[in-house]
CSV table of C-alpha atoms (C1' of nucleotides) in Angstrom, one decimal:
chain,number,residue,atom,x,y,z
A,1,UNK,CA,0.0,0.0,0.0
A,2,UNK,CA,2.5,2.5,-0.6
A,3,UNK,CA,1.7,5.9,-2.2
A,4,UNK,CA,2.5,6.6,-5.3
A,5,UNK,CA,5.8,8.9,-5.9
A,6,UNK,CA,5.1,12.6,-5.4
A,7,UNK,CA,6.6,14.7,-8.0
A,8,UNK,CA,10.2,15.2,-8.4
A,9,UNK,CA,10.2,13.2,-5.3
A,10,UNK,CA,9.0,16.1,-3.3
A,11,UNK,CA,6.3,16.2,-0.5
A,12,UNK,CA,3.2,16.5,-1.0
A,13,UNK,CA,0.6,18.6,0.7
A,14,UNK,CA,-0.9,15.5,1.9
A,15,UNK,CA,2.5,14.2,3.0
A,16,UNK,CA,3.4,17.6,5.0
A,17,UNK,CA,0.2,17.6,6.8
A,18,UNK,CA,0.1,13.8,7.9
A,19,UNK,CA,3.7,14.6,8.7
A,20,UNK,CA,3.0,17.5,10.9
A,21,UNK,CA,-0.4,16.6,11.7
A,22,UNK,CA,-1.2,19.9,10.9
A,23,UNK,CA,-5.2,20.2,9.1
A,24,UNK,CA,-4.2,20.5,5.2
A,25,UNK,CA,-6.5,23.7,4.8
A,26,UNK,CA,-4.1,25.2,7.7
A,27,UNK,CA,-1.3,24.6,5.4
A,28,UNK,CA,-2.3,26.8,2.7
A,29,UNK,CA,-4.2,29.0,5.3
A,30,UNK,CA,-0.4,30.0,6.6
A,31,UNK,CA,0.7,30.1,2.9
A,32,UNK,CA,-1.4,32.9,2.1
A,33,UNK,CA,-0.7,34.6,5.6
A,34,UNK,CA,2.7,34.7,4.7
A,35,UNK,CA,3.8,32.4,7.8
A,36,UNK,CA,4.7,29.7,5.4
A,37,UNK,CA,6.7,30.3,2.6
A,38,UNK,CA,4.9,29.4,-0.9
A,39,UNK,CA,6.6,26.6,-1.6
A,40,UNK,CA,8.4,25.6,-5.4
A,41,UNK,CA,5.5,24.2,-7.9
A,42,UNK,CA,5.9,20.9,-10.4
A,43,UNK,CA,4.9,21.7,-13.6
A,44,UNK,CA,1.2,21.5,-13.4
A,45,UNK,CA,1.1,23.6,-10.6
A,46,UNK,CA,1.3,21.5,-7.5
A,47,UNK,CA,3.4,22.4,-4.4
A,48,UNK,CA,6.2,20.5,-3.8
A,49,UNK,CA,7.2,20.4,0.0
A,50,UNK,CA,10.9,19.4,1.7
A,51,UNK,CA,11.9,18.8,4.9
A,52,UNK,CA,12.4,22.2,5.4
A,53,UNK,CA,9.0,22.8,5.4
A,54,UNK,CA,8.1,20.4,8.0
A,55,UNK,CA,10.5,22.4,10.1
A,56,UNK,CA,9.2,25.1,9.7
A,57,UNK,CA,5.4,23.8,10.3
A,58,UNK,CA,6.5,22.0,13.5
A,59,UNK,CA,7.6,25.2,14.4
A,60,UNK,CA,4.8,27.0,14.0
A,61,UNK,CA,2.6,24.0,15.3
A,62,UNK,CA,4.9,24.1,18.8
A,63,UNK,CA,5.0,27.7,19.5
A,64,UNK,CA,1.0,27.7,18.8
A,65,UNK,CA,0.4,24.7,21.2
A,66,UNK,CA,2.1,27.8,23.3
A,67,UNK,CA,-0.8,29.9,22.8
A,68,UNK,CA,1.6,32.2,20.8
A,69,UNK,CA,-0.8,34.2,18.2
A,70,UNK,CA,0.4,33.9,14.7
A,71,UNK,CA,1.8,37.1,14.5
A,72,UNK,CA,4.0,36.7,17.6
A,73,UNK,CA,5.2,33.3,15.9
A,74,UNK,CA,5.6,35.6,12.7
A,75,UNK,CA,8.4,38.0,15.2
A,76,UNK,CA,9.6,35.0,16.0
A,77,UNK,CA,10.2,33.2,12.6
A,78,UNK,CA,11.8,37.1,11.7
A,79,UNK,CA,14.4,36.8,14.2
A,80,UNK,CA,15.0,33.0,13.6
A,81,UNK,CA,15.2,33.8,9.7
A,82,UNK,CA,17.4,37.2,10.2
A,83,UNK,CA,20.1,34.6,11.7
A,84,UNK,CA,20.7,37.2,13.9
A,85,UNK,CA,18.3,36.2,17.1
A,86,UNK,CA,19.8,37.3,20.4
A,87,UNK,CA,18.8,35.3,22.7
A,88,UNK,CA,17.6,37.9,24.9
A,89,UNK,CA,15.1,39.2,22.4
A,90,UNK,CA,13.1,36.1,21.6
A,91,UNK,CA,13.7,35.6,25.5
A,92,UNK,CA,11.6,39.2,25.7
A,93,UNK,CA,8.9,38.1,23.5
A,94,UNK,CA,8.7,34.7,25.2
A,95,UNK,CA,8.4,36.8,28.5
A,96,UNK,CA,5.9,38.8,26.8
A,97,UNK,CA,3.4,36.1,26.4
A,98,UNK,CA,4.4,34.2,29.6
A,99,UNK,CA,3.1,37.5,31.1
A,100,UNK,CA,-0.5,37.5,28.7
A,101,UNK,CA,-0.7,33.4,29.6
A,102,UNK,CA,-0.7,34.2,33.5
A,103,UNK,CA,-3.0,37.1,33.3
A,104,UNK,CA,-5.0,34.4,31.5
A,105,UNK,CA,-4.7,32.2,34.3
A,106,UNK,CA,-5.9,35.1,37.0
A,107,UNK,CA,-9.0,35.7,34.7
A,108,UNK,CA,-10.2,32.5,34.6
A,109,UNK,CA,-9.4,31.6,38.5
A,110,UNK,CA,-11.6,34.3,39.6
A,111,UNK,CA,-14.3,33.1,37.1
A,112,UNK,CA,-14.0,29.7,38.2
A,113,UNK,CA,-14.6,30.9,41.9
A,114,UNK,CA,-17.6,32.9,41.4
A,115,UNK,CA,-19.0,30.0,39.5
A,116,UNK,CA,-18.0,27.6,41.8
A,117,UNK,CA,-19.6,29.5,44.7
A,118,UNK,CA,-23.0,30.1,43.0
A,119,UNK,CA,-23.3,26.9,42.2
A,120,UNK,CA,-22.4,25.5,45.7
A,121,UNK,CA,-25.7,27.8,46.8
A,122,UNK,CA,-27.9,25.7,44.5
A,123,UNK,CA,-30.6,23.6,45.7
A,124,UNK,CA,-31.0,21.2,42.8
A,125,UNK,CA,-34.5,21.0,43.6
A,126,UNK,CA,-36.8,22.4,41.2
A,127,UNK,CA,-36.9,25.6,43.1
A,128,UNK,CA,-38.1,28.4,40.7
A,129,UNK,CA,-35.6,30.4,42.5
A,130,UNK,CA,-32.3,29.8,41.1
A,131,UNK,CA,-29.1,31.7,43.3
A,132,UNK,CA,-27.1,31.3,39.1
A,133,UNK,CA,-29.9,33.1,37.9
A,134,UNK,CA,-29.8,35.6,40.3
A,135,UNK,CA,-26.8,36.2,40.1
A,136,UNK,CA,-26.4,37.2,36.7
A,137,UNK,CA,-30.0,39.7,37.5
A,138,UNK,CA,-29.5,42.8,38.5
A,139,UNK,CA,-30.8,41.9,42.3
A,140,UNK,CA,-27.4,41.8,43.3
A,141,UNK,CA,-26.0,44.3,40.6
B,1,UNK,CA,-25.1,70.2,30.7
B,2,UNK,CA,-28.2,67.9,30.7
B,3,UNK,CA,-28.4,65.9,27.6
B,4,UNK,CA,-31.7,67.1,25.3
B,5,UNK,CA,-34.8,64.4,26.9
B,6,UNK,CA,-35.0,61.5,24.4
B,7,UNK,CA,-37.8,60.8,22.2
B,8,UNK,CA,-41.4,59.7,24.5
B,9,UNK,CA,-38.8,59.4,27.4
B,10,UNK,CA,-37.0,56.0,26.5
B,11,UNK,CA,-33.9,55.3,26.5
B,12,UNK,CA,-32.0,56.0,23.6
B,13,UNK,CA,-29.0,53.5,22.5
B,14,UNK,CA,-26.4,56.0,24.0
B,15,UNK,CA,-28.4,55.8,27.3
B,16,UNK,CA,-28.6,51.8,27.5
B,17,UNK,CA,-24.2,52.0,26.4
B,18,UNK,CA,-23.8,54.3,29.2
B,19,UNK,CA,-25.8,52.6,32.4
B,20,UNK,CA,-24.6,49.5,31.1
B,21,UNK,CA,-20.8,49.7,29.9
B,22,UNK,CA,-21.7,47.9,26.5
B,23,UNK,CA,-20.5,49.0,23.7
B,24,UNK,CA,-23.3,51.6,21.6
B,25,UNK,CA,-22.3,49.1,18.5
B,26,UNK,CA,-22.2,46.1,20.4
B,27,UNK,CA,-25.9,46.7,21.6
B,28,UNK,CA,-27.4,46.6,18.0
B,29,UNK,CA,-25.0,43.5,17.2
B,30,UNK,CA,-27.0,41.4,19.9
B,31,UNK,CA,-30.4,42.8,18.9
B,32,UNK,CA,-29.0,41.1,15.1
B,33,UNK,CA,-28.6,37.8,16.6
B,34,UNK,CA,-31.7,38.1,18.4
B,35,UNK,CA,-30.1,37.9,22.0
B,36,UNK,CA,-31.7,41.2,22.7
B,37,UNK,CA,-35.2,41.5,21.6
B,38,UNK,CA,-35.9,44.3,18.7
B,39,UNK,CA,-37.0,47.6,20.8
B,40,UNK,CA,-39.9,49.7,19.9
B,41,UNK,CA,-39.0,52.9,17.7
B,42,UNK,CA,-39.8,56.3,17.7
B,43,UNK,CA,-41.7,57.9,14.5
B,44,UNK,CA,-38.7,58.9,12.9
B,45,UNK,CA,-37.2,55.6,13.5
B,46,UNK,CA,-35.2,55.5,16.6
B,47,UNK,CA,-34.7,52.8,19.1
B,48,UNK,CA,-36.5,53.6,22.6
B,49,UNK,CA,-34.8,51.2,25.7
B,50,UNK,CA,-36.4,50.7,28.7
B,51,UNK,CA,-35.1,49.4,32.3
B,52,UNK,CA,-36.1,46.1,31.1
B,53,UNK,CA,-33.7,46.4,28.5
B,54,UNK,CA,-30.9,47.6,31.0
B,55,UNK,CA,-31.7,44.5,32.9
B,56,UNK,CA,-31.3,42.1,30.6
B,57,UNK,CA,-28.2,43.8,29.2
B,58,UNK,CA,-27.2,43.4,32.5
B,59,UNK,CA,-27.5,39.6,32.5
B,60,UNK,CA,-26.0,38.8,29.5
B,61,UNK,CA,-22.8,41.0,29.9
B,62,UNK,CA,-22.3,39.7,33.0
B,63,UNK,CA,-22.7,36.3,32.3
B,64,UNK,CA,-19.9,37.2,29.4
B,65,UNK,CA,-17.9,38.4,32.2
B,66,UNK,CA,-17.8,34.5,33.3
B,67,UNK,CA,-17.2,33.4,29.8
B,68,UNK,CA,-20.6,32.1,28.8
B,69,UNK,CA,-20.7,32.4,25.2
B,70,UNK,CA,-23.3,34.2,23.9
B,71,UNK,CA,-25.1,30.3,23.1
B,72,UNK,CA,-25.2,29.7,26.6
B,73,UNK,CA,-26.6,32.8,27.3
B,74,UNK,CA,-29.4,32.2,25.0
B,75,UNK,CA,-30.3,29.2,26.7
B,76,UNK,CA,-30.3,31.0,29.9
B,77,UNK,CA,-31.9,33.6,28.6
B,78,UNK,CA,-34.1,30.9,27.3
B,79,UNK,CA,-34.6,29.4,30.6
B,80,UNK,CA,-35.8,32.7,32.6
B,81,UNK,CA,-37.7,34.1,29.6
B,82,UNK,CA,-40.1,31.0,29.7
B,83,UNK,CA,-40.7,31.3,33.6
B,84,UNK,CA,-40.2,27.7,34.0
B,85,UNK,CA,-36.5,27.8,34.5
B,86,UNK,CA,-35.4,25.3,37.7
B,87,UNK,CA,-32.8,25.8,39.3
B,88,UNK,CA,-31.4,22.3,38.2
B,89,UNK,CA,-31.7,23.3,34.9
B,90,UNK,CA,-29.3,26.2,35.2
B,91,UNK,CA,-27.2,24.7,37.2
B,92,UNK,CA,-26.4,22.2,34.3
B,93,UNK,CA,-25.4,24.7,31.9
B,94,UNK,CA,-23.7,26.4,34.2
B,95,UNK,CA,-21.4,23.3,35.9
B,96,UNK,CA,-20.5,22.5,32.0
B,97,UNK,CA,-19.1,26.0,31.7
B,98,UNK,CA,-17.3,25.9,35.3
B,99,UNK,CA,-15.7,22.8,33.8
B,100,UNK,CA,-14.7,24.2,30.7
B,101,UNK,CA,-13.4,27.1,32.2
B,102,UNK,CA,-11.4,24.5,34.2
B,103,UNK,CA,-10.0,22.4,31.6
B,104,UNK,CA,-8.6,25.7,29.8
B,105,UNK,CA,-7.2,26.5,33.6
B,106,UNK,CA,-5.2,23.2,32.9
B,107,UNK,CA,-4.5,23.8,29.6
B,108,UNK,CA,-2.8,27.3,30.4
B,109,UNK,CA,-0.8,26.0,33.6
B,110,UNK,CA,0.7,23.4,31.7
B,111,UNK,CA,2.1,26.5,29.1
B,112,UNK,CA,2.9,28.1,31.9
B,113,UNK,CA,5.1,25.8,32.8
B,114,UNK,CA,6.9,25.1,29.4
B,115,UNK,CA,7.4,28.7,29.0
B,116,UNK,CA,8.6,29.5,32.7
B,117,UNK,CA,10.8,26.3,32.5
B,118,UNK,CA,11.8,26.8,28.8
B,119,UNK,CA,12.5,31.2,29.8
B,120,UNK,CA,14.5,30.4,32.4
B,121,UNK,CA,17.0,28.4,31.0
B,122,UNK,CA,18.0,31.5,28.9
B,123,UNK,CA,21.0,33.3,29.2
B,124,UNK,CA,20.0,36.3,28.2
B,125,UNK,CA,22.9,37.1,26.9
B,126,UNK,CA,23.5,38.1,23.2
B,127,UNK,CA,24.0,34.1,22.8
B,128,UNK,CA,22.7,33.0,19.3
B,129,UNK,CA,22.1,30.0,21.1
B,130,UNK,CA,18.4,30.5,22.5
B,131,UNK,CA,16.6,27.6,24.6
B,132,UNK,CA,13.4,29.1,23.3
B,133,UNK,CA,14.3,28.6,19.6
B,134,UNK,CA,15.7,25.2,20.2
B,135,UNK,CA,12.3,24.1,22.3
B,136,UNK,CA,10.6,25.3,19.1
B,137,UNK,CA,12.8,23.8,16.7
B,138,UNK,CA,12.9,19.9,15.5
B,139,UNK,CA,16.0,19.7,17.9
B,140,UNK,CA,14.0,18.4,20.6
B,141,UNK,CA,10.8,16.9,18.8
C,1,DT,C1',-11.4,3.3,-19.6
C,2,DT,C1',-12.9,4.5,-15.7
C,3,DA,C1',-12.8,5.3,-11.1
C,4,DC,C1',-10.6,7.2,-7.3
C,5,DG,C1',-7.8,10.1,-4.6
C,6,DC,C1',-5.4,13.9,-4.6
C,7,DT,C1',-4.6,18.7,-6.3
C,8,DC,C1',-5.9,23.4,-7.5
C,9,DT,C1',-8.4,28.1,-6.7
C,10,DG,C1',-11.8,31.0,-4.8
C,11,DT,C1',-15.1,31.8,-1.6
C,12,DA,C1',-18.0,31.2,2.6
C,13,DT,C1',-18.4,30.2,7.4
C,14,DC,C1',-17.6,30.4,12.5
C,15,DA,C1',-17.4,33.7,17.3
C,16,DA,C1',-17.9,38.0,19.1
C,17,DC,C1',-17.3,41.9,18.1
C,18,DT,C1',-15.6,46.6,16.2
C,19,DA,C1',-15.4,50.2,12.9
C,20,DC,C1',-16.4,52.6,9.3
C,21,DA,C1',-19.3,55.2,5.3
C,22,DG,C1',-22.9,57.9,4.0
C,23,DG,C1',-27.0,59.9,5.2
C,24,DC,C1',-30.8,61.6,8.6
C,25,DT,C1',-32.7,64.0,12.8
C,26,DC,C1',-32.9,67.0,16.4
C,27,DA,C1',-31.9,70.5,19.9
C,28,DA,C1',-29.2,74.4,21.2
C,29,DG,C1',-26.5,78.6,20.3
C,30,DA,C1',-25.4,82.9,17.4
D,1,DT,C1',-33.4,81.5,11.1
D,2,DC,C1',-29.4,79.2,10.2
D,3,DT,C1',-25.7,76.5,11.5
D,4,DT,C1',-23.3,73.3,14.2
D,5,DG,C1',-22.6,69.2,16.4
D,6,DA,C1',-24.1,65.1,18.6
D,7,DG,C1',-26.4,61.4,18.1
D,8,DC,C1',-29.2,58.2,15.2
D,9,DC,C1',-30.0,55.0,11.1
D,10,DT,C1',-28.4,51.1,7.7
D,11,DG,C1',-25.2,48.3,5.5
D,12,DT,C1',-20.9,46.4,5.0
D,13,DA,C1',-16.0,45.2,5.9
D,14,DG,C1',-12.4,43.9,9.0
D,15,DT,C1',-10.5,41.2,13.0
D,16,DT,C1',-8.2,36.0,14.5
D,17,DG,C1',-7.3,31.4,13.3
D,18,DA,C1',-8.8,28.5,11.1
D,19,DT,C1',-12.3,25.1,8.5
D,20,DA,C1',-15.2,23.7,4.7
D,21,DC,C1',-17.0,23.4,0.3
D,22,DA,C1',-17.7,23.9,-4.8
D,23,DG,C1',-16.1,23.0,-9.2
D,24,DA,C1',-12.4,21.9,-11.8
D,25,DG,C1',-8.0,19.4,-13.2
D,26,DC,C1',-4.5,15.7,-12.7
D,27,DG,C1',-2.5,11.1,-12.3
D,28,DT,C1',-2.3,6.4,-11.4
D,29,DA,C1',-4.0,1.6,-10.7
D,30,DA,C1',-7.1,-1.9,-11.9
DNA sequence: TTACGCTCTGTATCAACTACAGGCTCAAGA
DNA sequence: TCTTGAGCCTGTAGTTGATACAGAGCGTAA
């Protein structure tokens, strides 16, 4: 069961994404975006991929597992490309969305509290009078 | 400076943005999708709120505040609109959310994690040689 | 030959807004 | 009375990060 040879003994688009795991509609998706680089064409039009592309898209794939927005993994692809990363900027940018992530984190604990709590207050009878309810009404506004 | 009285002494939509903190464009986007009801108009055409609309305003920002989507809030909404709600009922949709707002709790400390571990490993020196590049890169895949 | 799987492009959709453009109404000040 | 400015109206486009589909072409195996 082996797959017929891709052109030119290239990837494939298939082949990139199974590789990856990456959704094949992302692939182009990023191509357009300009986060992937359009790749080199056979000679009916169909992108040929190498090895440097699965870099690449397991780069992209890792940093976005991260939470890191595609433009922030765009800064970070610059200063990869330029060759000329410090380490102390991508270490700022890195710091940068440590920062947003545990902001995140604060958000969603105090969320979870409130919930928690007015859910704690609730009969789960069939009480008409529901303490969630009332505490999204303005009685306690 | 008292602002001129609004048309048959409604609201107007800069009223309802003002006592509630929504956004004036916001406010006609959830009359759209139907999550606020359609208000009466003036002759001339213009929307005319009521503290019932500030109410329910109320309720669905601040059940955004805990990160219901605007879904959920519909079948809240749903709920208390048809007088039947019980308080079981609520407290369904709402322990779903509280557990999705946990599992994205989990989700962020474990990037937390990578990225505190992965930060501090980092010189911050004008190294070429960044951890956070190489955690990105295939190196350690 | 024909069927199938993959490719191509362009476009639409999702959530939850936000921001215009272009035109109308209304009240107050000169 | 006229003008100015604030606020109103509608429709439409843009945002982020994808995902999905239509309609067509290509290429290989049976």
């Amino acid at each position: 069961m082996v797959r017929p040879n891709s052109p030119h003994r290239g990837l494939r688009r298939i082949d990139l994404s199974r590789q990856t795991g990456c959704n094949i509609e992302t692939i182009r998706y990023y191509e357009t975006i300009g986060l992937m680089p359009d790749p080199p064409r056979s000679p009916k039009g169909y992108r040929i991929y190498s090895n440097e592309h699965v870099s690449r898209l397991n780069f992209v794939m890792r940093a976005r597992a991260l939470g890191f927005t595609l433009d922030e993994i765009r800064g970070l692809l610059a200063l990869v490309d330029g060759g000329r990363h410090s380490c102390a900027e991508v270490r700022d940018l890195a710091s940068q969305h440590l920062e947003n992530v545990r902001e995140k984190i604060r958000d969603l604990r105090r969320v979870e509290t409130v919930l928690a709590t007015t859910i704690g207050q609730c009969s789960g009878t069939d009480a008409p009078d529901c303490p969630v309810i009332e505490a999204l009404s303005d009685s306690l506004a």
